Coordinates of C-alpha atoms and ligand atoms in Angstrom, one line a residue:
Chain A
M1 CA 81.2 72.5 65.9
T2 CA 80.3 75.4 66.9
L3 CA 83.9 76.3 68.2
L4 CA 85.5 76.0 64.6
Q5 CA 82.5 78.3 63.2
T6 CA 83.3 80.7 60.7
N7 CA 83.7 84.3 61.6
Y8 CA 82.2 87.2 59.8
L9 CA 85.2 89.3 59.0
E10 CA 83.5 92.5 60.4
P11 CA 81.5 91.5 64.0
T12 CA 79.2 92.8 64.8
G13 CA 78.6 92.2 68.5
R14 CA 75.7 89.2 67.5
E15 CA 78.3 86.5 66.9
E16 CA 78.9 83.8 69.8
R17 CA 82.2 84.9 69.8
W18 CA 81.9 88.3 69.9
R19 CA 79.1 88.8 72.3
F20 CA 81.5 89.5 75.1
T21 CA 83.2 92.0 73.8
P22 CA 82.4 95.6 73.5
L23 CA 83.2 96.2 70.4
K24 CA 82.8 100.1 70.8
R25 CA 85.7 99.6 72.7
L26 CA 88.4 98.0 70.0
G27 CA 89.4 101.3 68.8
G28 CA 88.3 100.1 65.0
L29 CA 90.7 96.9 64.7
H30 CA 87.9 95.1 63.7
L31 CA 86.6 97.5 61.1
K32 CA 87.5 97.3 57.3
E33 CA 87.1 101.3 57.0
T34 CA 90.1 101.6 60.2
K35 CA 93.5 102.0 58.3
V36 CA 96.3 99.7 60.0
T37 CA 99.5 99.9 59.8
S38 CA 102.4 97.5 60.6
N39 CA 104.6 97.3 63.0
P40 CA 106.7 94.9 64.0
S41 CA 106.6 96.0 67.7
V42 CA 108.4 93.2 69.3
I43 CA 112.2 94.2 70.7
F44 CA 114.7 92.3 72.4
R45 CA 115.7 93.6 75.1
G46 CA 118.7 91.2 76.3
T47 CA 122.3 90.0 74.8
K48 CA 122.4 88.2 72.1
Q49 CA 123.3 84.8 72.3
A50 CA 124.7 81.8 69.6
S51 CA 121.6 79.6 71.1
F52 CA 119.0 81.9 69.4
S53 CA 118.3 84.6 66.8
I54 CA 115.6 87.3 66.1
T55 CA 115.7 88.9 63.3
T56 CA 112.3 90.8 61.5
V57 CA 111.6 89.3 57.5
P58 CA 109.1 90.0 55.2
S59 CA 105.5 88.2 55.5
A60 CA 105.9 86.4 52.1
E61 CA 109.0 85.0 53.2
L62 CA 107.2 83.4 56.4
P63 CA 103.5 83.0 56.1
P64 CA 101.1 82.3 59.2
Q65 CA 101.9 78.5 60.0
S66 CA 98.1 77.6 61.1
E67 CA 94.3 78.7 60.1
S68 CA 92.3 80.7 61.9
D69 CA 89.0 82.3 61.4
D70 CA 89.5 85.6 63.9
A71 CA 88.4 88.4 62.2
I72 CA 91.3 90.2 63.7
V73 CA 93.8 87.7 63.2
T74 CA 92.6 87.9 59.3
R75 CA 93.3 92.0 59.4
V76 CA 96.6 90.9 60.8
R77 CA 97.9 88.4 58.1
E78 CA 96.4 90.5 55.5
N79 CA 98.1 94.2 56.9
V80 CA 101.5 93.1 58.5
T81 CA 104.6 93.5 56.3
D82 CA 107.2 92.5 58.7
V83 CA 107.5 89.8 60.6
T84 CA 109.5 89.5 64.2
Y85 CA 111.1 85.7 63.8
L86 CA 112.5 84.2 66.5
E87 CA 114.5 81.1 66.3
I88 CA 116.3 79.0 69.1
G89 CA 118.7 76.3 68.1
K90 CA 118.6 72.6 67.8
D91 CA 119.1 70.9 70.5
Q92 CA 120.6 74.5 72.0
E93 CA 119.4 75.1 76.0
V94 CA 119.1 78.9 76.6
D95 CA 120.2 79.4 80.5
S96 CA 118.2 82.5 80.8
P97 CA 115.2 83.9 79.6
I98 CA 115.1 85.7 76.3
L99 CA 113.7 88.8 77.2
L100 CA 111.0 90.6 74.3
G101 CA 109.1 93.6 75.1
R102 CA 107.3 97.0 73.6
S103 CA 105.9 100.0 74.9
N104 CA 104.4 102.9 73.8
L105 CA 103.0 101.9 70.4
G106 CA 100.6 104.2 68.2
S107 CA 97.7 103.3 67.4
A108 CA 96.2 101.0 65.1
E109 CA 98.8 98.6 64.6
V110 CA 99.3 95.5 63.8
A111 CA 101.6 92.4 64.2
R112 CA 102.8 89.2 63.3
T113 CA 105.8 87.2 65.4
V114 CA 106.7 83.8 65.0
I115 CA 109.0 81.6 67.6
R116 CA 110.0 78.7 66.6
A117 CA 111.9 76.2 69.1
K118 CA 114.0 73.5 67.0
S119 CA 114.2 70.3 68.0
H120 CA 115.0 69.1 71.5
S121 CA 115.7 72.9 72.4
K122 CA 114.7 74.8 75.6
A123 CA 114.6 78.3 76.6
V124 CA 111.8 80.8 77.9
V125 CA 110.4 83.9 76.2
I126 CA 109.2 86.6 78.2
L127 CA 107.5 89.6 75.9
E128 CA 106.4 92.9 78.1
S129 CA 104.2 95.3 77.0
T130 CA 103.5 98.9 78.7
G131 CA 102.4 102.2 78.1
S132 CA 99.6 102.7 75.4
A133 CA 98.4 100.6 72.3
I134 CA 95.8 99.6 70.0
L135 CA 97.2 97.3 68.8
G136 CA 96.2 93.5 66.5
E137 CA 98.5 90.6 67.0
E138 CA 99.6 87.3 65.8
I139 CA 101.9 85.4 67.9
E140 CA 102.6 81.7 66.4
I141 CA 104.5 79.1 68.7
I142 CA 106.0 76.4 67.0
L143 CA 107.5 73.7 69.0
E144 CA 109.7 71.1 66.9
P145 CA 109.9 67.3 68.2
G146 CA 111.4 67.2 71.8
S147 CA 111.4 71.3 72.2
N148 CA 110.5 72.6 75.4
L149 CA 109.4 75.9 75.6
T150 CA 108.1 78.2 78.2
F151 CA 106.4 81.2 76.9
I152 CA 104.8 83.9 79.1
A153 CA 103.6 87.4 77.8
L154 CA 102.8 90.3 80.5
Q155 CA 100.0 92.7 79.9
E156 CA 101.2 95.7 81.5
W157 CA 99.6 97.9 79.5
S158 CA 99.0 101.4 80.6
N159 CA 95.0 102.1 81.2
D160 CA 94.1 103.3 77.7
A161 CA 95.8 100.3 75.4
I162 CA 93.8 97.9 73.3
H163 CA 95.6 94.6 72.7
L164 CA 93.6 92.5 70.6
G165 CA 96.0 89.2 70.0
R166 CA 96.2 85.2 69.4
H167 CA 98.9 83.0 70.7
H168 CA 98.9 80.0 69.0
A169 CA 101.2 77.4 69.8
I170 CA 101.7 74.4 67.6
V171 CA 103.2 71.6 69.9
G172 CA 105.2 68.4 67.9
R173 CA 106.0 65.0 69.1
D174 CA 107.0 64.8 73.1
A175 CA 107.6 68.5 73.1
S176 CA 106.7 70.4 76.5
F177 CA 104.7 74.0 76.2
T178 CA 103.9 76.1 79.0
S179 CA 102.5 79.3 78.8
I180 CA 101.7 82.3 81.2
T181 CA 99.6 84.9 80.9
V182 CA 99.5 88.0 82.8
S183 CA 96.5 90.9 82.0
I184 CA 96.7 93.5 84.3
G185 CA 97.0 96.8 82.3
G186 CA 95.0 97.7 79.6
S187 CA 91.1 99.4 78.5
L188 CA 90.3 96.4 76.8
V189 CA 92.5 93.3 76.0
R190 CA 91.1 90.4 74.5
L191 CA 93.7 87.3 74.3
L192 CA 92.8 84.2 72.5
P193 CA 95.8 81.8 73.4
S194 CA 95.6 78.2 71.7
V195 CA 97.0 75.1 71.4
A196 CA 97.2 72.4 68.8
Y197 CA 99.3 69.5 68.5
D198 CA 101.6 68.6 65.8
G199 CA 102.7 64.8 66.9
P200 CA 101.7 62.7 69.5
G201 CA 103.6 63.3 73.5
G202 CA 103.1 66.5 73.5
S203 CA 101.9 68.5 76.5
A204 CA 100.6 71.9 77.2
E205 CA 100.4 73.6 80.4
M206 CA 98.7 77.2 80.5
Q207 CA 98.2 79.1 83.1
G208 CA 97.2 82.9 83.3
I209 CA 96.2 85.5 85.8
Y210 CA 94.5 88.5 85.0
F211 CA 93.3 91.5 87.3
A212 CA 90.6 93.8 86.1
T213 CA 89.9 97.1 88.1
S214 CA 87.3 99.6 87.3
G215 CA 86.7 99.7 83.5
Q216 CA 88.9 97.1 82.3
H217 CA 87.5 94.5 80.1
L218 CA 89.9 91.5 80.1
E219 CA 88.9 88.9 78.2
H220 CA 90.4 85.7 77.5
R221 CA 89.8 82.7 75.1
V222 CA 91.8 79.3 75.5
F223 CA 91.3 77.0 72.9
V224 CA 93.1 73.5 73.4
D225 CA 92.8 71.7 69.9
H226 CA 93.5 67.8 71.0
N227 CA 94.0 66.6 67.1
V228 CA 96.6 63.8 67.9
E229 CA 96.7 60.9 70.3
N230 CA 97.9 60.8 74.0
A231 CA 98.7 64.5 74.2
K232 CA 98.3 66.3 77.5
S233 CA 97.1 69.6 78.0
R234 CA 96.2 72.0 81.9
V235 CA 94.6 74.8 81.7
N236 CA 94.7 77.3 85.2
Y237 CA 93.0 80.6 84.8
K238 CA 92.9 82.5 87.9
G239 CA 91.0 86.3 88.0
A240 CA 90.4 89.2 90.4
L241 CA 88.3 91.7 89.8
A242 CA 87.6 94.6 91.8
G243 CA 85.8 98.4 90.8
S244 CA 82.8 98.9 89.0
E245 CA 82.5 97.8 85.5
A246 CA 85.5 95.7 85.7
R247 CA 84.7 93.0 83.3
T248 CA 86.5 90.0 82.8
V249 CA 85.4 87.3 80.2
W250 CA 87.3 83.1 79.8
F251 CA 86.4 81.0 77.8
G252 CA 87.6 77.6 78.0
D253 CA 87.1 75.4 74.9
V254 CA 89.1 71.7 74.8
Y255 CA 88.2 70.3 72.0
I256 CA 88.5 65.8 71.9
R257 CA 88.8 65.4 68.1
K258 CA 88.0 61.5 66.9
N259 CA 91.0 60.5 66.5
A260 CA 92.4 61.8 70.0
E261 CA 92.7 58.6 71.7
G262 CA 94.8 59.3 75.1
T263 CA 93.4 62.7 75.7
D264 CA 94.6 63.9 79.1
T265 CA 93.5 67.7 79.8
Y266 CA 92.1 69.2 82.5
E267 CA 90.8 72.7 82.7
M268 CA 90.4 75.3 85.3
N269 CA 89.5 79.0 85.8
R270 CA 89.1 80.4 89.7
N271 CA 87.5 84.1 89.6
L272 CA 87.5 86.0 93.1
L273 CA 84.7 88.9 93.5
L274 CA 86.6 92.1 95.6
T275 CA 83.9 94.5 95.6
D276 CA 80.1 94.6 94.0
G277 CA 79.8 95.8 90.8
A278 CA 82.2 93.8 89.0
R279 CA 81.4 91.3 87.0
A280 CA 83.2 87.4 85.5
D281 CA 81.6 85.6 83.4
S282 CA 83.3 81.9 83.1
V283 CA 82.8 79.3 80.5
P284 CA 84.4 75.8 80.3
N285 CA 83.6 73.7 77.3
L286 CA 84.4 70.5 76.6
E287 CA 83.4 69.0 73.4
I288 CA 84.7 65.0 72.9
E289 CA 84.5 62.5 69.9
T290 CA 86.3 59.8 71.8
G291 CA 85.7 57.9 74.7
E292 CA 89.1 56.2 74.9
I293 CA 90.8 58.7 76.8
V294 CA 92.4 58.8 80.0
G295 CA 90.6 62.3 81.5
A296 CA 88.9 65.3 80.7
G297 CA 87.6 67.5 82.9
H298 CA 87.1 70.9 84.0
A299 CA 85.9 73.4 86.8
S300 CA 85.0 76.8 87.3
T301 CA 84.2 79.1 90.3
T302 CA 83.3 82.5 91.0
G303 CA 83.5 83.7 94.8
R304 CA 83.5 86.1 96.9
F305 CA 86.0 87.0 98.9
D306 CA 86.2 84.2 101.6
D307 CA 85.5 85.7 105.3
E308 CA 86.8 82.6 106.7
H309 CA 90.7 83.9 105.3
L310 CA 90.7 87.4 106.5
F311 CA 89.4 86.3 110.1
Y312 CA 92.4 84.0 110.9
L313 CA 94.5 86.3 109.6
M314 CA 93.0 89.4 111.2
S315 CA 92.7 87.0 114.5
R316 CA 96.7 87.4 114.6
G317 CA 97.0 91.0 114.5
I318 CA 97.3 91.5 110.8
D319 CA 94.7 94.6 109.6
E320 CA 92.0 94.4 107.2
A321 CA 94.4 96.0 104.3
D322 CA 97.0 93.5 105.3
A323 CA 95.0 90.5 105.2
R324 CA 93.4 91.6 101.7
R325 CA 96.5 92.0 100.4
L326 CA 97.8 88.5 101.4
V327 CA 95.0 86.8 100.6
I328 CA 95.2 87.9 96.9
R329 CA 99.1 87.6 96.8
G330 CA 98.2 83.9 97.8
F331 CA 95.7 83.7 95.0
F332 CA 97.5 84.7 92.8
A333 CA 101.1 83.0 93.9
E334 CA 100.7 79.7 92.3
V335 CA 100.8 81.2 88.7
I336 CA 103.4 84.1 89.8
H337 CA 105.6 81.8 91.4
Q338 CA 106.4 79.6 88.3
I339 CA 108.1 82.9 86.2
P340 CA 111.6 82.3 86.2
A341 CA 112.9 85.7 87.2
E342 CA 112.4 87.4 90.4
S343 CA 112.6 91.0 89.3
I344 CA 109.4 90.1 87.3
R345 CA 107.5 88.5 90.3
E346 CA 108.4 91.3 92.2
R347 CA 107.5 93.9 89.7
L348 CA 103.9 92.1 89.1
T349 CA 103.2 91.7 93.1
E350 CA 103.8 94.8 93.7
R351 CA 101.6 96.1 90.7
I352 CA 98.7 94.1 92.3
D353 CA 99.0 95.8 95.3
G354 CA 99.3 99.4 94.5
E355 CA 95.9 98.7 91.8
L356 CA 94.5 96.9 95.7
A357 CA 95.9 100.1 97.4
R358 CA 93.4 102.7 94.9
L359 CA 90.9 100.5 95.8
G360 CA 91.3 101.1 99.5
R361 CA 91.3 104.9 99.3
Chain B
M1 CA 98.2 92.3 135.7
T2 CA 95.7 91.8 132.9
T3 CA 92.4 91.0 133.0
L4 CA 89.6 89.7 130.9
E5 CA 86.2 90.2 132.3
I6 CA 82.8 88.5 130.9
K7 CA 79.7 89.8 132.4
G8 CA 76.0 88.2 131.4
L9 CA 77.8 88.0 127.4
R10 CA 74.0 86.8 125.3
V11 CA 75.4 85.4 121.5
G12 CA 73.5 84.9 119.3
V13 CA 73.7 84.0 115.6
E14 CA 71.6 84.1 112.2
T15 CA 69.3 81.3 111.0
D16 CA 67.0 80.3 108.3
S17 CA 64.5 80.9 111.4
G18 CA 66.0 84.1 112.5
M19 CA 68.3 85.1 115.2
T20 CA 69.2 82.2 117.6
E21 CA 70.5 83.1 121.2
I22 CA 73.4 80.8 122.3
L23 CA 75.3 82.4 125.2
K24 CA 72.5 83.1 127.7
G25 CA 74.4 85.3 129.9
V26 CA 78.0 84.6 130.5
D27 CA 80.2 85.6 133.6
L28 CA 83.3 85.4 133.5
T29 CA 87.0 86.2 134.6
V30 CA 90.3 85.4 134.1
N31 CA 93.6 87.1 135.4
S32 CA 97.6 87.2 134.3
N33 CA 99.0 83.7 135.5
E34 CA 95.9 81.8 136.3
T35 CA 94.8 78.8 134.2
H36 CA 90.5 78.3 133.5
A37 CA 89.2 74.8 131.9
I38 CA 86.4 75.2 130.6
M39 CA 84.5 72.2 130.3
G40 CA 80.6 71.1 128.5
P41 CA 78.8 68.9 126.3
N42 CA 78.9 69.4 122.3
G43 CA 77.0 72.2 120.8
S44 CA 76.8 73.8 124.6
G45 CA 78.5 77.2 123.6
K46 CA 82.1 77.0 124.1
S47 CA 83.5 77.7 120.7
T48 CA 80.7 80.3 120.6
L49 CA 82.5 82.0 123.2
A50 CA 85.9 82.0 122.3
Y51 CA 85.0 83.0 118.3
S52 CA 82.7 86.2 119.9
I53 CA 85.7 87.1 122.1
A54 CA 87.7 87.0 119.0
G55 CA 85.8 89.1 117.1
H56 CA 84.5 86.5 114.5
P57 CA 82.1 88.0 112.0
K58 CA 79.3 85.2 112.3
Y59 CA 78.6 86.1 116.2
T60 CA 76.0 88.8 116.7
I61 CA 76.4 90.6 120.2
L62 CA 72.5 90.7 122.1
G63 CA 73.8 91.4 125.5
G64 CA 76.5 92.1 128.3
S65 CA 80.2 93.2 128.0
V66 CA 83.8 91.9 127.3
T67 CA 86.7 94.0 128.7
L68 CA 90.4 94.1 128.8
D69 CA 91.7 96.0 131.8
G70 CA 88.4 98.0 131.6
V71 CA 88.4 98.9 127.8
D72 CA 84.9 97.2 126.0
I73 CA 86.9 95.1 123.2
L74 CA 83.4 94.5 121.5
E75 CA 83.8 97.6 120.4
M76 CA 87.4 96.6 118.3
S77 CA 87.9 95.1 115.0
V78 CA 89.3 91.5 115.3
D79 CA 93.0 92.4 114.6
E80 CA 92.6 95.6 117.4
R81 CA 91.3 92.6 119.9
A82 CA 94.5 90.3 118.9
R83 CA 97.0 93.6 119.2
A84 CA 95.1 94.2 122.4
G85 CA 96.9 91.2 124.0
L86 CA 94.2 88.6 122.7
F87 CA 94.5 85.0 121.2
L88 CA 92.5 82.6 120.4
A89 CA 94.2 78.7 119.2
M90 CA 90.7 77.6 116.9
Q91 CA 89.0 74.3 117.2
Y92 CA 89.3 74.2 113.3
P93 CA 92.3 76.2 112.2
V94 CA 91.6 78.1 109.2
E95 CA 93.5 76.9 105.0
V96 CA 94.5 80.2 103.8
P97 CA 96.1 78.9 100.2
G98 CA 98.7 80.4 98.5
V99 CA 100.3 82.4 101.8
S100 CA 103.6 80.9 103.2
V101 CA 103.4 80.3 106.9
A102 CA 107.0 81.8 107.1
N103 CA 105.0 85.1 105.7
F104 CA 102.5 85.1 107.4
L105 CA 104.5 84.2 110.7
R106 CA 106.0 87.0 110.7
T107 CA 103.3 89.9 109.5
A108 CA 101.6 88.4 112.5
A109 CA 104.4 89.7 114.6
T110 CA 105.1 92.9 112.7
A111 CA 101.5 93.5 113.8
I112 CA 101.6 92.4 117.5
R113 CA 105.4 94.1 118.1
G114 CA 104.4 96.9 116.6
E115 CA 107.7 97.0 114.6
A116 CA 109.5 94.4 112.0
P117 CA 111.3 91.5 114.0
K118 CA 115.1 91.9 112.8
L119 CA 115.3 89.7 110.3
R120 CA 118.3 87.2 111.3
E121 CA 116.9 86.9 115.2
W122 CA 113.5 85.9 113.7
V123 CA 114.6 83.5 111.7
G124 CA 116.4 82.1 114.9
E125 CA 113.2 82.3 117.1
M126 CA 110.9 81.0 114.8
K127 CA 113.4 77.9 113.7
A128 CA 113.6 77.5 117.8
A129 CA 109.7 77.5 118.8
M130 CA 109.4 75.1 115.4
T131 CA 111.7 72.4 116.7
S132 CA 110.2 72.8 120.3
L133 CA 106.9 71.9 119.0
N134 CA 108.6 69.2 116.5
I135 CA 107.4 70.9 113.6
D136 CA 109.3 70.2 110.4
P137 CA 110.9 73.6 109.5
A138 CA 109.9 72.7 105.5
F139 CA 106.3 73.7 106.9
G140 CA 107.3 77.6 106.8
E141 CA 107.2 77.7 102.6
R142 CA 103.9 75.7 102.8
S143 CA 100.4 77.4 102.3
V144 CA 99.2 78.3 106.0
N145 CA 97.3 75.3 107.3
E146 CA 96.8 73.6 103.8
G147 CA 96.5 70.2 103.8
F148 CA 98.4 70.1 107.4
S149 CA 97.1 67.2 109.4
G150 CA 94.5 67.9 112.3
G151 CA 97.6 67.5 114.9
E152 CA 99.6 69.5 112.6
K153 CA 97.2 72.4 112.5
K154 CA 96.9 72.3 116.2
R155 CA 100.4 72.3 116.7
H156 CA 100.7 75.4 113.9
E157 CA 98.2 77.3 116.5
I158 CA 100.2 77.0 119.4
L159 CA 103.6 78.0 117.3
Q160 CA 101.6 81.2 116.7
L161 CA 101.0 81.5 120.8
E162 CA 104.4 80.9 121.4
L163 CA 105.8 83.7 118.8
L164 CA 102.9 85.9 119.3
K165 CA 103.1 85.8 123.1
P166 CA 99.0 87.2 124.0
K167 CA 97.9 88.6 127.4
I168 CA 95.0 86.5 127.4
A169 CA 95.2 83.0 125.1
I170 CA 92.2 81.3 124.4
L171 CA 92.9 77.4 123.5
D172 CA 89.5 75.6 121.7
E173 CA 90.0 72.3 121.8
T174 CA 93.9 72.4 120.8
D175 CA 93.9 68.7 122.4
S176 CA 91.6 67.3 120.4
G177 CA 92.8 65.2 117.3
L178 CA 96.7 65.2 119.0
D179 CA 98.4 61.8 119.2
I180 CA 100.0 61.1 122.7
D181 CA 103.3 62.4 122.2
A182 CA 101.7 65.7 120.0
L183 CA 99.7 66.2 123.5
R184 CA 103.3 66.5 125.1
I185 CA 104.9 68.3 122.6
V186 CA 102.0 70.7 122.4
S187 CA 101.0 71.3 126.4
E188 CA 105.0 71.2 127.2
G189 CA 104.8 74.6 124.4
V190 CA 101.5 76.3 126.4
N191 CA 103.4 75.1 129.9
R192 CA 106.6 77.1 128.4
V193 CA 104.5 80.4 127.5
K194 CA 103.1 80.4 130.7
E195 CA 106.5 80.0 132.4
T196 CA 107.8 82.6 130.4
S197 CA 104.9 85.2 130.5
D198 CA 102.1 86.1 132.7
V199 CA 99.1 84.8 130.1
G200 CA 96.4 84.0 131.7
I201 CA 94.7 80.8 129.4
L202 CA 91.0 79.9 129.0
L203 CA 91.6 76.0 127.7
I204 CA 88.4 74.3 126.2
T205 CA 88.3 70.7 126.3
H206 CA 86.3 67.7 126.4
Y207 CA 89.1 65.6 128.2
T208 CA 91.1 65.9 131.6
R209 CA 94.1 64.2 129.9
I210 CA 95.6 67.2 128.7
L211 CA 94.6 68.9 132.4
R212 CA 97.5 66.5 133.8
Y213 CA 99.9 68.2 131.4
I214 CA 98.0 72.0 132.0
K215 CA 97.4 72.2 135.5
P216 CA 94.2 74.3 135.8
D217 CA 93.0 76.8 138.8
F218 CA 89.5 76.8 137.8
V219 CA 87.5 74.4 136.5
H220 CA 83.5 75.6 134.7
V221 CA 81.5 73.9 133.4
F222 CA 79.5 74.7 130.3
A223 CA 75.9 73.9 129.5
K224 CA 73.6 75.5 127.6
G225 CA 75.2 78.9 126.7
R226 CA 75.9 79.5 130.4
I227 CA 78.6 78.2 132.7
V228 CA 76.9 76.3 135.2
E229 CA 79.4 75.3 137.8
E230 CA 82.7 76.0 138.9
G231 CA 85.5 74.5 140.8
G232 CA 89.2 73.7 141.1
P233 CA 90.4 71.0 139.5
E234 CA 88.9 67.8 141.3
L235 CA 85.9 69.2 139.0
A236 CA 87.3 67.9 136.2
E237 CA 87.5 64.3 137.7
R238 CA 84.2 64.6 138.5
L239 CA 82.5 64.7 135.3
E240 CA 85.1 62.0 133.9
E241 CA 83.3 59.7 136.1
K242 CA 80.2 61.3 136.3
G243 CA 79.5 62.8 132.4
Y244 CA 77.1 66.1 132.2
A245 CA 74.0 64.2 132.8
D246 CA 73.6 66.3 136.4
Y247 CA 74.0 69.8 134.3
V248 CA 72.0 69.0 131.1
N249 CA 69.1 67.7 131.8
A250 CA 68.8 70.0 135.3
Ligands
ATP401 N1 75.0 79.0 111.9 C1 74.7 78.9 112.8 N2 73.0 78.0 112.2 C2 72.7 77.6 114.0 N3 73.4 77.3 114.6 C3 74.1 77.3 114.9 C4 74.9 78.1 114.0 N4 76.2 78.6 114.4 C5 76.1 77.8 115.8 N5 75.0 76.9 116.1 C6 75.0 76.1 117.0 O1 75.6 76.9 118.4 C7 76.0 75.7 119.2 C8 76.6 76.3 119.6 O2 77.7 76.0 119.3 P1 78.8 75.4 119.5 O3 79.9 75.7 118.0 O4 79.6 77.3 120.2 O5 79.3 74.2 120.8 P2 80.5 73.9 120.8 O6 80.3 73.6 122.9 O7 81.9 74.4 120.7 O8 80.6 72.4 120.9 P3 81.6 71.1 120.5 O9 82.3 70.7 121.5 O10 80.8 69.7 119.6 O11 82.7 72.0 119.9 C9 75.3 74.6 118.7 O12 74.4 74.0 118.5 C10 75.2 75.0 117.3 O13 74.8 74.2 115.5
MG402 MG1 83.8 73.7 119.9

């Protein structure tokens, strides 16, 4: 099983899972000789409520809740001293999004965060990341039975940031997990959004958008481990690329184990190349060990701007720059519209428009 | 008073076997307040004419000229032509995912009018136009043409005609795919624009049915890439009876 093969602690770049990543640009995070500092980094940006709690606890008291053989995650786990812990209380429904954020971190830092949605709770958690950083991190999200959690990770870093992270959700019985991953900023962002189940009846909806302009490397490696029966997953990532040396990598690995009867999964990745010189890799991969499933499928497309769209809009008097903006906004709208905070939707749209405007010049 | 003048227009498309000439010298003049019908067999080049005037990048101008009040429009970009007063209701309107009808219409109206319409007046104007074309206001929130039925797409084209008020409108088979009621509603929409503005209309159709609602002043027969006969409304009736055999085999 290639998906679970053991990783070398120090990647050399020859490993299948590091083959697409420029190791030179990891800020040394993957090298044992680089001294890393523990910085919980995540700060609560809202008003406290009784329905949830957020604390910092010693790493020893809150060990990792899942297995990972990723080299960066291993370094993170070995070096983190304090963990940010967010707990949403049993049966609590948190009415407005729980806003977490961080801005301008130091160099070569590691962080761990654990989010636990207690049984039958419901919440939206938003994590904003801005400014500079060289950060390796792991976020584990545990959904207890019947809980409903939306986790929104916004990589709005400045263009020198380096961010390698694993966002791993463990979805309990009948729990419902949604993730929205938005990567716009950063010199190099490499995220591992993954899901495994801890009981039947769980569902995971993983959505993402990324927009890479010149010199950016944005990589997302999604992994859904259908390790229980009757679980559902949907993966939908959309990316746009513009400018020379804009680079994106998307992997979607879905593993349906022998015992995972009744699995229902579909994964999709669409890439839009706005200019020459950009390169998008898209590799969906389904590994199925049982035929007793509801459905499993994947789709991947990488294409250029559709001239028919532009023609239609321009034939109504809309100039080319505005027409392009409308089409690209439209391309991302499907995902952005699902972020339950208007100010954030507007901010992201403005940032995307801004990147486009810079291209036009 | 506006004049669209097409002279000796020759247009080709790039195919595997090189450039294929489709329009072989089209001459046609459309003035304000005139309605011209173009009828002709499948594949004769009617849509090619419409798209070439609108500036679709697929078509290459091989010769001739198209002017609007003496100004060469073939030199203009697609959006400039629209802002100069041209409008094309397409035979196959394009789906644009993620762009809402409401946003699209307002952006287009802003571009054509040169300033953003005042929000409150605009909402009223859009609602009224939608209601008169029997379009559910909920369409405003849907993506442009995405998942619209054939007839809904055509009504959406005429909605744009009403809101954008062009000087010259080309309607490419707007009647195809419409049920009897929709044909009447769409025709009434076109007639409203005719009554409230000086629009000149070039109406491409296969059927005389729509010409009973939208009365043409001139009828042109189009075959093999050029206009082969011209006449009044009676020509349409004759075509309905006899077909195009005389022109195609000529
Ligand atoms: N890309 C292309 N390659 C080859 N031939 C083309 C291409 N595009 C158009 N044509 C041809 O040009 C001719 C004219 O097409 P056009 O769409 O203008 O016809 P039309 O008169 O509008 O027909 P209809 O009544 O069916 O709408 C057709 O024979 C068509 O096959
Ligand atoms: Mg046609």
